[in-house]
Amino acid sequence: QVQLVESGGGLVQGGGSLSLSCAASGSAFDIVTMGWHRQAPGKQRELVATITPGGSTNYADSVKGRFTISRNNAKNTVYLQMNSLKPEDTAVYYCYAYVRLTAWVHKYDDYWGQGTQVTVSS
C-alpha cells in the first residue's frame, strides 16, 4: 500500500549537479529509514545514501563529500543533492523506504521506486 515516485533524473555534464526527490504515498504506514540505491549497467545495485527519521545519514564511500541526502518528514519525501558528478555516477537511481505498517502491531517492509536515470557525460 506504499508507492514511491522519483523525479529529477536526467543528463548532466561531468562536474555538474542534479537533485533527485522521492515522495512516498499510501496509507497505514510510518516511514522509518529512507534512502537511495543505484545500479549501473553490468554492475550490482549498491547503496548510495540513507537517512533515519532523526537525521542520521550514511553514505557510500564513492559519494562522500559530493552527495547530500535529506528528508522532509511532513511530506514523506527524501532528496538527494548530487554535486561534482562524475561519469561513473551514471546509473539508475532507486528510491528506498523501510516502513512500519500500522495495520499490524509489529510489521515492517521495504519499498522501492521505479528508478530514475542519471547520466553524466564526460
PDB file of C-alpha atoms in Angstrom, residues 25-64:
ATOM      1  CA  SER A  25       2.288   7.884  -0.704  1.00  0.00           C
ATOM      2  CA  GLY A  26      -0.267   5.396   0.511  1.00  0.00           C
ATOM      3  CA  SER A  27      -1.966   4.554   3.744  1.00  0.00           C
ATOM      4  CA  ALA A  28      -1.412   2.791   7.040  1.00  0.00           C
ATOM      5  CA  PHE A  29       2.337   3.244   7.187  1.00  0.00           C
ATOM      6  CA  ASP A  30       5.018   5.167   9.006  1.00  0.00           C
ATOM      7  CA  ILE A  31       8.321   5.653   7.247  1.00  0.00           C
ATOM      8  CA  VAL A  32      11.412   4.624   9.137  1.00  0.00           C
ATOM      9  CA  THR A  33      14.576   4.822   7.030  1.00  0.00           C
ATOM     10  CA  MET A  34      14.636   6.335   3.539  1.00  0.00           C
ATOM     11  CA  GLY A  35      17.439   6.302   1.058  1.00  0.00           C
ATOM     12  CA  TRP A  36      18.816   5.872  -2.410  1.00  0.00           C
ATOM     13  CA  HIS A  37      20.431   2.984  -4.229  1.00  0.00           C
ATOM     14  CA  ARG A  38      21.787   2.869  -7.757  1.00  0.00           C
ATOM     15  CA  GLN A  39      22.558   0.305 -10.404  1.00  0.00           C
ATOM     16  CA  ALA A  40      24.867   0.892 -13.337  1.00  0.00           C
ATOM     17  CA  PRO A  41      24.833  -1.331 -16.435  1.00  0.00           C
ATOM     18  CA  GLY A  42      26.620  -4.584 -15.750  1.00  0.00           C
ATOM     19  CA  LYS A  43      27.031  -3.834 -12.049  1.00  0.00           C
ATOM     20  CA  GLN A  44      25.241  -4.821  -8.869  1.00  0.00           C
ATOM     21  CA  ARG A  45      22.853  -2.474  -7.153  1.00  0.00           C
ATOM     22  CA  GLU A  46      24.653  -0.513  -4.466  1.00  0.00           C
ATOM     23  CA  LEU A  47      23.658   1.686  -1.579  1.00  0.00           C
ATOM     24  CA  VAL A  48      24.216   5.388  -2.164  1.00  0.00           C
ATOM     25  CA  ALA A  49      22.853   7.015   0.978  1.00  0.00           C
ATOM     26  CA  THR A  50      20.322   6.518   3.756  1.00  0.00           C
ATOM     27  CA  ILE A  51      18.758   8.769   6.346  1.00  0.00           C
ATOM     28  CA  THR A  52      16.866   7.947   9.531  1.00  0.00           C
ATOM     29  CA  PRO A  53      13.883   9.866  10.937  1.00  0.00           C
ATOM     30  CA  GLY A  54      16.269  11.543  13.360  1.00  0.00           C
ATOM     31  CA  GLY A  55      18.521  12.721  10.555  1.00  0.00           C
ATOM     32  CA  SER A  56      21.416  10.286  10.864  1.00  0.00           C
ATOM     33  CA  THR A  57      22.977   9.695   7.459  1.00  0.00           C
ATOM     34  CA  ASN A  58      25.076   7.029   5.830  1.00  0.00           C
ATOM     35  CA  TYR A  59      26.912   7.379   2.514  1.00  0.00           C
ATOM     36  CA  ALA A  60      28.784   5.112   0.202  1.00  0.00           C
ATOM     37  CA  ASP A  61      32.483   5.949   0.188  1.00  0.00           C
ATOM     38  CA  SER A  62      32.299   6.770  -3.509  1.00  0.00           C
ATOM     39  CA  VAL A  63      29.883   9.664  -2.951  1.00  0.00           C
ATOM     40  CA  LYS A  64      31.005  11.090   0.385  1.00  0.00           C
TER      41      LYS A  64
END
